[in-house]
Amino acid sequence: MNQSIGNSSARSAVLDAAEQLFTARGYSSVTLKDIAKQLGIKQASLYYHVPGGKEDLFVEVMLRHLERRRQAFDQIIETGSPELEDCLMRVGMWLIVQTPLNAGRIIQSDLPDLPLEKAQQLVEAMRGCSLEPMEVVFSCHRDRLNCDPGFIAGTFIASVEAISLVKQYGVKTDQQLIADLIALLLRGGLST
């Protein structure tokens, strides 16, 4: 096997394992030992692929993860009907099956452990991966909104992530849950 291909494949495996652990548990709760164990290698071997240590690995992994999310959001938004409800349904159905971003946990628990410059880089990437694309969607329908497009975009994303965590305890399908959320956001939850 070509050595560079082997190194590239091993590096990808490290990034994938680290991404899985960091997105599930956060920066502070994951050690390099955890990542090495996930990979079935010795921790010392991990430093070959991660010479910058845990901090650099976390930032690289999260930027990669957030970029993939941004690309998926862009593709979902650009394809299909431009109608607001249809777009929200497509985005919601994609989001509800993804591992939640847990932006609140990242901001409260992970970012304070990083240097300010790296924390700001991740905050910008988080905004760009989902909030900004959804804000654009809602801005295109500003005439139907009674509030700031950024606020409703954030509310929609946070609500879908919350639903994805508790959906197993209900009887509604993902599609029904997303439809209910869209109705709540766009038409309100109280009958007059």
Coordinates of N, CA, C and O in Angstrom, one line a residue:
M1 N 0.8 -1.2 0.0 CA 0.0 0.0 0.0 C 0.9 1.2 0.0 O 1.9 1.3 0.7
N2 N 0.5 2.3 -0.7 CA 1.2 3.5 -0.8 C 1.2 4.2 0.6 O 0.2 4.3 1.2
Q3 N 2.4 4.6 1.1 CA 2.5 5.1 2.4 C 1.7 6.4 2.6 O 1.0 6.5 3.7
S4 N 1.6 7.3 1.6 CA 0.8 8.5 1.8 C -0.7 8.2 1.9 O -1.4 8.8 2.6
I5 N -1.1 7.1 1.1 CA -2.5 6.7 1.2 C -2.8 6.2 2.6 O -3.8 6.5 3.2
G6 N -1.9 5.3 3.1 CA -2.1 4.8 4.5 C -2.1 5.8 5.5 O -2.9 5.8 6.4
N7 N -1.2 6.8 5.4 CA -1.2 7.9 6.4 C -2.5 8.8 6.3 O -3.0 9.2 7.3
S8 N -2.9 9.0 5.1 CA -4.2 9.8 4.9 C -5.4 9.0 5.4 O -6.2 9.6 6.1
S9 N -5.4 7.7 5.2 CA -6.5 6.9 5.7 C -6.5 6.9 7.2 O -7.5 7.0 7.9
A10 N -5.3 6.7 7.8 CA -5.2 6.7 9.3 C -5.5 8.1 9.9 O -6.2 8.1 10.9
R11 N -5.1 9.1 9.2 CA -5.5 10.5 9.7 C -7.0 10.6 9.7 O -7.6 11.2 10.6
S12 N -7.6 10.2 8.6 CA -9.1 10.3 8.5 C -9.8 9.5 9.6 O -10.8 9.9 10.2
A13 N -9.2 8.3 9.9 CA -9.8 7.5 11.0 C -9.7 8.2 12.3 O -10.6 8.2 13.1
V14 N -8.5 8.9 12.5 CA -8.4 9.7 13.8 C -9.4 10.8 13.8 O -10.0 11.0 14.9
L15 N -9.5 11.5 12.7 CA -10.5 12.7 12.7 C -11.9 12.2 12.9 O -12.7 12.8 13.6
D16 N -12.3 11.0 12.3 CA -13.6 10.5 12.4 C -13.9 10.1 13.9 O -15.0 10.3 14.4
A17 N -12.9 9.4 14.5 CA -13.1 8.9 15.9 C -13.2 10.1 16.8 O -14.1 10.2 17.7
A18 N -12.4 11.1 16.6 CA -12.4 12.3 17.4 C -13.7 13.1 17.3 O -14.3 13.5 18.2
E19 N -14.2 13.2 16.0 CA -15.4 13.9 15.8 C -16.6 13.2 16.5 O -17.4 13.8 17.1
Q20 N -16.6 11.9 16.4 CA -17.7 11.1 17.0 C -17.7 11.4 18.5 O -18.8 11.6 19.1
L21 N -16.6 11.3 19.1 CA -16.5 11.5 20.6 C -16.7 13.0 21.0 O -17.5 13.3 21.9
F22 N -16.1 13.9 20.3 CA -16.2 15.3 20.6 C -17.7 15.8 20.4 O -18.2 16.6 21.3
T23 N -18.3 15.4 19.4 CA -19.7 15.9 19.1 C -20.7 15.3 20.1 O -21.7 15.9 20.5
A24 N -20.4 14.1 20.6 CA -21.3 13.4 21.6 C -21.0 13.9 23.0 O -22.0 14.1 23.8
R25 N -19.8 14.1 23.4 CA -19.4 14.4 24.8 C -18.8 15.8 25.0 O -18.8 16.2 26.2
G26 N -18.3 16.4 24.0 CA -17.7 17.7 24.2 C -16.2 17.7 24.5 O -15.6 16.6 24.8
Y27 N -15.6 18.8 24.4 CA -14.1 18.9 24.5 C -13.6 18.5 25.9 O -12.7 17.7 25.9
S28 N -14.2 19.0 26.9 CA -13.7 18.7 28.3 C -13.8 17.2 28.7 O -13.0 16.7 29.4
S29 N -14.8 16.6 28.1 CA -15.1 15.2 28.5 C -14.4 14.1 27.7 O -14.5 13.0 28.0
V30 N -13.6 14.5 26.7 CA -12.9 13.6 25.9 C -11.4 13.8 26.1 O -10.9 14.9 26.0
T31 N -10.7 12.7 26.3 CA -9.3 12.8 26.4 C -8.6 12.1 25.1 O -9.3 11.4 24.4
L32 N -7.4 12.4 24.9 CA -6.7 11.7 23.8 C -6.7 10.2 24.0 O -6.7 9.4 23.1
K33 N -6.6 9.8 25.3 CA -6.7 8.4 25.6 C -8.0 7.8 25.2 O -8.0 6.7 24.6
D34 N -9.1 8.5 25.3 CA -10.4 8.0 24.8 C -10.4 7.8 23.3 O -10.9 6.8 22.8
I35 N -9.8 8.8 22.6 CA -9.7 8.7 21.1 C -8.9 7.5 20.7 O -9.2 6.7 19.8
A36 N -7.7 7.3 21.4 CA -6.8 6.2 21.1 C -7.5 4.9 21.3 O -7.5 4.0 20.5
K37 N -8.3 4.8 22.4 CA -9.0 3.6 22.8 C -10.1 3.3 21.7 O -10.2 2.2 21.3
Q38 N -10.8 4.3 21.3 CA -11.8 4.2 20.2 C -11.1 3.6 18.9 O -11.8 2.8 18.2
L39 N -9.9 4.0 18.7 CA -9.2 3.6 17.5 C -8.5 2.3 17.6 O -8.0 1.7 16.7
G40 N -8.4 1.8 18.9 CA -7.6 0.6 19.2 C -6.1 0.8 19.0 O -5.4 -0.2 18.6
I41 N -5.6 2.0 19.3 CA -4.2 2.2 19.3 C -3.7 2.8 20.6 O -4.5 3.1 21.5
K42 N -2.4 2.8 20.7 CA -1.8 3.4 22.0 C -1.9 4.9 21.8 O -1.7 5.5 20.7
Q43 N -2.0 5.6 23.0 CA -2.1 7.0 23.0 C -0.9 7.7 22.4 O -1.0 8.7 21.6
A44 N 0.3 7.1 22.6 CA 1.5 7.7 22.0 C 1.4 7.7 20.5 O 2.0 8.6 19.9
S45 N 0.8 6.7 19.9 CA 0.7 6.6 18.5 C -0.2 7.7 17.9 O 0.0 8.2 16.8
L46 N -1.1 8.2 18.7 CA -2.0 9.3 18.3 C -1.3 10.6 18.0 O -1.7 11.3 17.1
Y47 N -0.2 10.8 18.7 CA 0.5 12.1 18.6 C 1.2 12.2 17.2 O 1.5 13.3 16.7
Y48 N 1.4 11.1 16.5 CA 1.9 11.1 15.2 C 0.9 11.8 14.2 O 1.3 12.6 13.4
H49 N -0.3 11.6 14.5 CA -1.4 12.2 13.6 C -1.9 13.5 14.2 O -2.6 14.2 13.5
V50 N -1.6 13.7 15.4 CA -2.1 14.9 16.1 C -1.0 15.6 16.9 O -1.0 15.6 18.1
P51 N 0.0 16.1 16.2 CA 1.1 16.7 16.9 C 0.8 17.9 17.7 O 1.4 18.3 18.6
G52 N -0.3 18.6 17.3 CA -0.7 19.8 18.0 C -1.5 19.5 19.3 O -1.9 20.5 20.0
G53 N -1.8 18.3 19.6 CA -2.5 17.9 20.8 C -4.0 18.0 20.7 O -4.6 18.3 19.6
K54 N -4.7 17.8 21.8 CA -6.1 17.8 21.9 C -6.8 19.1 21.4 O -7.8 19.0 20.7
E55 N -6.3 20.2 21.8 CA -6.9 21.5 21.4 C -6.9 21.7 19.9 O -8.0 22.0 19.4
D56 N -5.8 21.4 19.2 CA -5.8 21.6 17.8 C -6.7 20.5 17.1 O -7.3 20.8 16.1
L57 N -6.7 19.3 17.6 CA -7.5 18.3 17.1 C -9.0 18.7 17.2 O -9.8 18.5 16.3
F58 N -9.4 19.2 18.4 CA -10.8 19.6 18.6 C -11.2 20.6 17.6 O -12.3 20.5 17.0
V59 N -10.4 21.7 17.4 CA -10.7 22.8 16.5 C -10.8 22.2 15.1 O -11.8 22.5 14.4
E60 N -9.8 21.4 14.7 CA -9.9 20.9 13.3 C -11.1 20.0 13.1 O -11.8 20.1 12.1
V61 N -11.4 19.2 14.0 CA -12.5 18.3 13.9 C -13.8 19.0 13.9 O -14.7 18.8 13.0
M62 N -14.0 20.0 14.7 CA -15.2 20.8 14.8 C -15.4 21.6 13.5 O -16.5 21.7 13.0
L63 N -14.3 22.2 13.0 CA -14.4 23.0 11.8 C -14.8 22.1 10.6 O -15.6 22.5 9.8
R64 N -14.3 20.9 10.6 CA -14.6 19.9 9.5 C -16.1 19.6 9.7 O -16.8 19.5 8.7
H65 N -16.5 19.3 10.9 CA -17.9 18.9 11.2 C -18.9 20.0 10.8 O -19.9 19.8 10.1
L66 N -18.5 21.2 11.2 CA -19.4 22.4 10.9 C -19.4 22.7 9.4 O -20.5 23.1 8.9
E67 N -18.3 22.5 8.7 CA -18.3 22.7 7.3 C -19.2 21.7 6.5 O -19.9 22.1 5.6
R68 N -19.2 20.5 7.0 CA -20.1 19.5 6.4 C -21.5 19.8 6.6 O -22.4 19.7 5.8
R69 N -21.8 20.3 7.8 CA -23.2 20.7 8.1 C -23.6 21.9 7.2 O -24.7 21.9 6.7
R70 N -22.7 22.8 7.1 CA -23.0 24.0 6.2 C -23.3 23.6 4.8 O -24.3 24.0 4.2
Q71 N -22.5 22.7 4.3 CA -22.7 22.2 2.9 C -24.0 21.5 2.8 O -24.7 21.6 1.8
A72 N -24.4 20.7 3.8 CA -25.7 20.0 3.7 C -26.8 21.0 3.8 O -27.8 20.9 3.0
F73 N -26.7 22.0 4.7 CA -27.8 23.0 4.7 C -27.9 23.7 3.4 O -29.0 23.9 2.9
D74 N -26.8 24.1 2.8 CA -26.9 24.8 1.5 C -27.5 24.0 0.5 O -28.4 24.4 -0.3
Q75 N -27.2 22.7 0.4 CA -27.8 21.8 -0.6 C -29.3 21.6 -0.4 O -30.1 21.7 -1.3
I76 N -29.7 21.4 0.9 CA -31.1 21.3 1.2 C -31.9 22.5 0.8 O -33.0 22.4 0.3
I77 N -31.3 23.6 1.2 CA -32.0 24.9 0.9 C -32.1 25.2 -0.6 O -33.2 25.7 -1.0
E78 N -31.1 24.9 -1.3 CA -31.0 25.2 -2.7 C -31.9 24.2 -3.6 O -32.2 24.6 -4.7
T79 N -32.2 23.1 -3.1 CA -32.9 22.1 -3.8 C -34.4 22.1 -3.4 O -34.7 22.4 -2.3
G80 N -35.3 21.8 -4.3 CA -36.7 21.7 -4.0 C -37.3 23.1 -4.0 O -36.8 24.0 -4.5
S81 N -38.6 23.1 -3.5 CA -39.4 24.2 -3.6 C -38.9 25.4 -2.7 O -38.4 25.2 -1.6
P82 N -39.0 26.6 -3.2 CA -38.6 27.8 -2.4 C -39.6 28.2 -1.4 O -39.4 29.1 -0.6
E83 N -40.8 27.5 -1.4 CA -41.8 27.8 -0.4 C -41.3 27.6 1.0 O -40.6 26.6 1.3
L84 N -41.6 28.5 1.9 CA -41.0 28.5 3.3 C -41.3 27.2 4.0 O -40.4 26.5 4.5
E85 N -42.6 26.7 4.0 CA -42.9 25.5 4.7 C -42.2 24.3 4.1 O -41.8 23.4 4.9
D86 N -42.1 24.2 2.8 CA -41.4 23.1 2.2 C -39.9 23.1 2.6 O -39.3 22.1 2.9
C87 N -39.3 24.3 2.5 CA -37.9 24.4 2.9 C -37.7 24.0 4.3 O -36.7 23.2 4.7
L88 N -38.5 24.5 5.2 CA -38.4 24.2 6.6 C -38.6 22.7 6.9 O -37.9 22.1 7.7
M89 N -39.5 22.0 6.1 CA -39.7 20.6 6.3 C -38.5 19.8 5.9 O -38.0 18.9 6.5
R90 N -37.9 20.2 4.7 CA -36.6 19.5 4.3 C -35.5 19.7 5.3 O -34.9 18.7 5.6
V91 N -35.3 20.9 5.7 CA -34.2 21.2 6.7 C -34.6 20.4 8.0 O -33.7 19.8 8.6
G92 N -35.8 20.5 8.5 CA -36.2 19.9 9.7 C -36.0 18.4 9.7 O -35.5 17.8 10.6
M93 N -36.4 17.8 8.6 CA -36.3 16.3 8.4 C -34.8 15.9 8.4 O -34.5 14.8 8.9
W94 N -33.9 16.7 7.9 CA -32.5 16.4 7.9 C -32.0 16.6 9.3 O -31.3 15.7 9.8
L95 N -32.3 17.7 9.9 CA -31.8 18.0 11.2 C -32.2 17.0 12.3 O -31.4 16.6 13.2
I96 N -33.4 16.5 12.2 CA -33.9 15.6 13.3 C -33.2 14.3 13.3 O -33.2 13.6 14.4
V97 N -32.6 13.9 12.3 CA -31.8 12.6 12.3 C -30.3 12.8 12.4 O -29.6 11.8 12.5
Q98 N -29.9 14.1 12.5 CA -28.4 14.3 12.8 C -28.1 14.3 14.2 O -29.0 14.5 15.1
T99 N -26.9 14.1 14.5 CA -26.4 14.3 15.9 C -26.6 15.7 16.2 O -26.1 16.6 15.4
P100 N -27.2 16.1 17.3 CA -27.4 17.5 17.6 C -26.1 18.2 17.7 O -25.1 17.7 18.3
L101 N -26.0 19.5 17.3 CA -24.8 20.3 17.4 C -24.5 20.6 18.8 O -23.4 20.7 19.2
N102 N -25.6 20.8 19.6 CA -25.4 21.2 21.0 C -24.6 22.5 21.2 O -23.6 22.6 21.9
A103 N -25.0 23.5 20.4 CA -24.3 24.8 20.4 C -24.2 25.4 21.8 O -23.2 25.9 22.2
G104 N -25.3 25.2 22.6 CA -25.2 25.7 24.0 C -24.1 25.1 24.8 O -23.4 25.8 25.5
R105 N -24.0 23.8 24.7 CA -22.9 23.1 25.4 C -21.6 23.5 24.9 O -20.7 23.8 25.7
I106 N -21.4 23.6 23.6 CA -20.1 24.1 23.1 C -19.8 25.4 23.6 O -18.6 25.7 24.0
I107 N -20.7 26.4 23.6 CA -20.4 27.7 24.0 C -20.2 27.8 25.5 O -19.2 28.5 25.9
Q108 N -20.9 27.1 26.3 CA -20.7 27.1 27.8 C -19.6 26.3 28.3 O -18.9 26.7 29.2
S109 N -19.4 25.1 27.7 CA -18.4 24.2 28.3 C -17.1 24.0 27.5 O -16.1 23.9 28.1
D110 N -17.2 24.1 26.2 CA -16.0 23.8 25.4 C -15.2 25.1 25.1 O -14.0 25.1 25.2
L111 N -15.9 26.1 24.6 CA -15.2 27.3 24.2 C -14.3 28.0 25.3 O -13.2 28.5 25.0
P112 N -14.8 28.0 26.5 CA -14.0 28.6 27.6 C -12.7 28.0 27.8 O -11.7 28.6 28.3
D113 N -12.5 26.7 27.4 CA -11.3 26.0 27.6 C -10.3 26.2 26.4 O -9.2 25.7 26.5
L114 N -10.7 27.0 25.4 CA -9.9 27.3 24.3 C -9.4 28.7 24.3 O -10.0 29.6 24.9
P115 N -8.2 29.0 23.6 CA -7.8 30.3 23.5 C -8.9 31.1 22.7 O -9.6 30.6 21.9
L116 N -9.0 32.4 23.0 CA -10.1 33.3 22.5 C -10.1 33.2 20.9 O -11.2 33.1 20.4
E117 N -9.0 33.2 20.3 CA -9.0 33.2 18.8 C -9.6 32.0 18.3 O -10.4 32.0 17.3
K118 N -9.3 30.8 18.9 CA -9.9 29.6 18.4 C -11.4 29.5 18.7 O -12.2 29.0 18.0
A119 N -11.7 30.0 19.9 CA -13.1 30.0 20.3 C -13.9 30.8 19.3 O -15.0 30.4 18.9
Q120 N -13.4 32.0 19.0 CA -14.1 32.9 18.0 C -14.2 32.2 16.7 O -15.3 32.4 16.0
Q121 N -13.2 31.5 16.3 CA -13.2 30.8 15.0 C -14.4 29.8 15.0 O -15.1 29.7 14.0
L122 N -14.6 29.1 16.1 CA -15.6 28.1 16.1 C -17.0 28.7 16.2 O -18.0 28.2 15.6
V123 N -17.1 29.8 16.9 CA -18.4 30.5 17.0 C -18.8 31.0 15.6 O -20.0 30.8 15.2
E124 N -17.9 31.5 14.8 CA -18.2 32.0 13.5 C -18.6 30.8 12.6 O -19.5 30.9 11.8
A125 N -17.9 29.7 12.7 CA -18.2 28.5 12.0 C -19.6 27.9 12.4 O -20.4 27.5 11.5
M126 N -20.0 28.0 13.7 CA -21.3 27.6 14.1 C -22.4 28.4 13.5 O -23.4 28.0 13.0
R127 N -22.1 29.7 13.5 CA -23.1 30.7 12.9 C -23.3 30.4 11.4 O -24.4 30.3 10.9
G128 N -22.2 30.1 10.8 CA -22.2 29.9 9.3 C -22.8 28.6 8.9 O -23.3 28.5 7.8
C129 N -22.7 27.6 9.8 CA -23.1 26.3 9.3 C -24.6 26.1 9.3 O -25.1 25.2 8.6
S130 N -25.4 26.8 10.1 CA -26.8 26.6 10.2 C -27.6 27.9 10.4 O -28.6 28.1 9.7
L131 N -27.2 28.7 11.3 CA -27.9 29.9 11.6 C -28.0 30.8 10.5 O -29.1 31.3 10.1
E132 N -26.9 31.1 9.9 CA -26.9 32.1 8.7 C -27.7 31.6 7.5 O -28.5 32.3 7.0
P133 N -27.6 30.3 7.1 CA -28.4 29.8 6.0 C -29.9 29.9 6.3 O -30.7 30.3 5.5
M134 N -30.3 29.6 7.6 CA -31.7 29.6 7.9 C -32.2 31.1 8.0 O -33.3 31.4 7.7
E135 N -31.3 31.9 8.5 CA -31.6 33.4 8.6 C -32.0 33.9 7.2 O -32.9 34.7 7.0
V136 N -31.2 33.5 6.2 CA -31.4 33.9 4.8 C -32.8 33.4 4.3 O -33.6 34.1 3.7
V137 N -33.1 32.1 4.7 CA -34.4 31.5 4.3 C -35.5 32.4 4.9 O -36.5 32.8 4.2
F138 N -35.4 32.7 6.2 CA -36.5 33.5 6.8 C -36.5 34.9 6.3 O -37.6 35.5 6.2
S139 N -35.4 35.5 6.0 CA -35.3 36.8 5.4 C -36.0 36.9 4.1 O -36.6 38.0 3.8
C140 N -36.0 35.9 3.3 CA -36.7 35.9 2.0 C -38.2 35.9 2.2 O -38.9 36.2 1.3
H141 N -38.6 35.6 3.4 CA -40.1 35.6 3.7 C -40.4 36.6 4.8 O -41.3 36.4 5.6
R142 N -39.6 37.6 4.9 CA -39.7 38.7 5.9 C -41.1 39.2 6.0 O -41.6 39.6 7.1
D143 N -41.8 39.3 4.9 CA -43.2 39.9 4.9 C -44.2 39.1 5.7 O -45.2 39.6 6.1
R144 N -43.8 37.8 6.0 CA -44.7 36.9 6.7 C -44.3 36.8 8.2 O -45.0 36.2 9.0
L145 N -43.2 37.5 8.6 CA -42.7 37.3 9.9 C -43.0 38.5 10.8 O -43.1 39.6 10.3
N146 N -43.2 38.2 12.1 CA -43.5 39.3 13.0 C -42.3 39.5 14.0 O -42.4 40.1 15.0
C147 N -41.1 38.8 13.6 CA -39.9 38.9 14.4 C -38.7 38.9 13.6 O -38.8 38.6 12.4
D148 N -37.6 39.0 14.2 CA -36.3 39.0 13.5 C -36.0 37.7 12.9 O -36.2 36.6 13.5
P149 N -35.6 37.7 11.6 CA -35.3 36.4 10.9 C -34.2 35.5 11.7 O -34.3 34.3 11.7
G150 N -33.2 36.2 12.3 CA -32.2 35.5 13.0 C -32.8 34.8 14.2 O -32.4 33.7 14.6
F151 N -33.7 35.5 14.9 CA -34.3 34.9 16.1 C -35.1 33.7 15.8 O -35.0 32.6 16.4
I152 N -35.9 33.8 14.7 CA -36.8 32.6 14.4 C -35.9 31.5 13.8 O -36.2 30.3 14.0
A153 N -34.9 31.8 13.1 CA -34.0 30.8 12.6 C -33.3 30.0 13.7 O -33.3 28.8 13.7
G154 N -32.8 30.7 14.7 CA -32.2 30.1 15.9 C -33.2 29.3 16.7 O -32.9 28.2 17.1
T155 N -34.4 29.8 16.8 CA -35.5 29.1 17.5 C -35.9 27.8 16.7 O -36.0 26.7 17.4
F156 N -36.0 27.9 15.4 CA -36.3 26.7 14.6 C -35.2 25.6 14.8 O -35.5 24.4 15.1
I157 N -34.0 26.0 14.7 CA -32.9 25.0 14.8 C -32.8 24.4 16.2 O -32.7 23.2 16.3
A158 N -32.9 25.2 17.2 CA -32.8 24.7 18.6 C -34.0 23.8 18.9 O -33.9 22.8 19.6
S159 N -35.2 24.2 18.4 CA -36.4 23.4 18.6 C -36.2 22.0 17.9 O -36.6 21.0 18.5
V160 N -35.7 21.9 16.7 CA -35.6 20.6 16.1 C -34.6 19.8 16.8 O -34.8 18.6 17.0
E161 N -33.5 20.4 17.3 CA -32.5 19.6 18.1 C -33.1 19.1 19.3 O -32.9 18.0 19.7
A162 N -33.9 19.9 20.0 CA -34.6 19.5 21.2 C -35.6 18.3 20.9 O -35.6 17.3 21.7
I163 N -36.3 18.4 19.8 CA -37.2 17.4 19.4 C -36.5 16.1 19.2 O -36.9 15.0 19.6
S164 N -35.3 16.2 18.5 CA -34.6 15.0 18.2 C -34.1 14.2 19.4 O -33.9 13.0 19.4
L165 N -33.9 15.0 20.5 CA -33.5 14.3 21.8 C -34.6 13.6 22.5 O -34.4 12.7 23.2
V166 N -35.9 14.1 22.3 CA -37.0 13.5 23.1 C -38.0 12.8 22.2 O -39.0 12.2 22.7
K167 N -37.8 12.7 20.9 CA -38.8 12.1 20.0 C -39.1 10.6 20.4 O -40.2 10.1 20.1
Q168 N -38.1 9.9 20.9 CA -38.3 8.5 21.2 C -39.3 8.3 22.3 O -39.8 7.2 22.4
Y169 N -39.7 9.3 23.0 CA -40.7 9.1 24.1 C -42.1 9.4 23.6 O -43.0 9.3 24.4
G170 N -42.3 9.8 22.4 CA -43.6 10.1 21.9 C -44.1 9.1 20.8 O -43.4 8.1 20.6
V171 N -45.2 9.4 20.3 CA -45.8 8.5 19.3 C -45.8 9.0 17.9 O -46.2 8.3 16.9
K172 N -45.5 10.3 17.7 CA -45.5 11.0 16.4 C -44.3 10.6 15.6 O -43.2 10.4 16.2
T173 N -44.5 10.6 14.3 CA -43.3 10.4 13.4 C -42.5 11.7 13.3 O -43.0 12.8 13.7
D174 N -41.3 11.6 12.8 CA -40.4 12.7 12.6 C -41.2 13.8 11.8 O -41.1 15.0 12.1
Q175 N -41.8 13.3 10.7 CA -42.5 14.3 9.8 C -43.6 15.0 10.6 O -43.8 16.2 10.4
Q176 N -44.4 14.3 11.4 CA -45.4 15.0 12.2 C -44.9 16.0 13.2 O -45.4 17.1 13.3
L177 N -43.8 15.6 13.8 CA -43.1 16.5 14.8 C -42.6 17.8 14.1 O -42.9 18.9 14.6
I178 N -42.0 17.6 12.9 CA -41.5 18.8 12.2 C -42.7 19.7 11.7 O -42.6 20.9 11.8
A179 N -43.7 19.0 11.2 CA -44.9 19.8 10.7 C -45.5 20.5 11.9 O -45.9 21.7 11.7
D180 N -45.6 19.9 13.1 CA -46.2 20.6 14.2 C -45.3 21.8 14.6 O -45.8 22.9 14.9
L181 N -44.0 21.7 14.6 CA -43.1 22.8 14.9 C -43.2 23.9 13.9 O -43.3 25.1 14.3
I182 N -43.3 23.6 12.6 CA -43.5 24.6 11.6 C -44.8 25.3 11.8 O -44.8 26.6 11.7
A183 N -45.9 24.6 12.1 CA -47.2 25.2 12.3 C -47.1 26.2 13.5 O -47.6 27.3 13.5
L184 N -46.4 25.7 14.6 CA -46.3 26.5 15.8 C -45.5 27.8 15.5 O -45.9 28.9 15.9
L185 N -44.4 27.7 14.8 CA -43.6 28.9 14.5 C -44.3 29.9 13.5 O -44.2 31.1 13.7
L186 N -45.0 29.3 12.5 CA -45.5 30.2 11.5 C -46.9 30.7 11.8 O -47.4 31.7 11.3
R187 N -47.7 29.9 12.6 CA -49.1 30.3 12.8 C -49.4 30.4 14.3 O -50.5 30.8 14.6
G188 N -48.5 30.1 15.1 CA -48.8 30.2 16.6 C -49.4 28.9 17.2 O -49.9 28.1 16.4
G189 N -49.4 28.8 18.5 CA -49.9 27.6 19.1 C -51.2 27.8 19.8 O -51.7 26.8 20.3
L190 N -51.8 28.9 19.7 CA -53.1 29.2 20.3 C -54.1 29.4 19.3 O -53.9 30.2 18.3
S191 N -55.3 28.9 19.5 CA -56.4 29.2 18.6 C -57.1 30.4 19.1 O -57.2 30.6 20.3
T192 N -57.7 31.2 18.2 CA -58.4 32.4 18.7 C -59.9 32.2 18.7 O -60.4 31.3 18.2

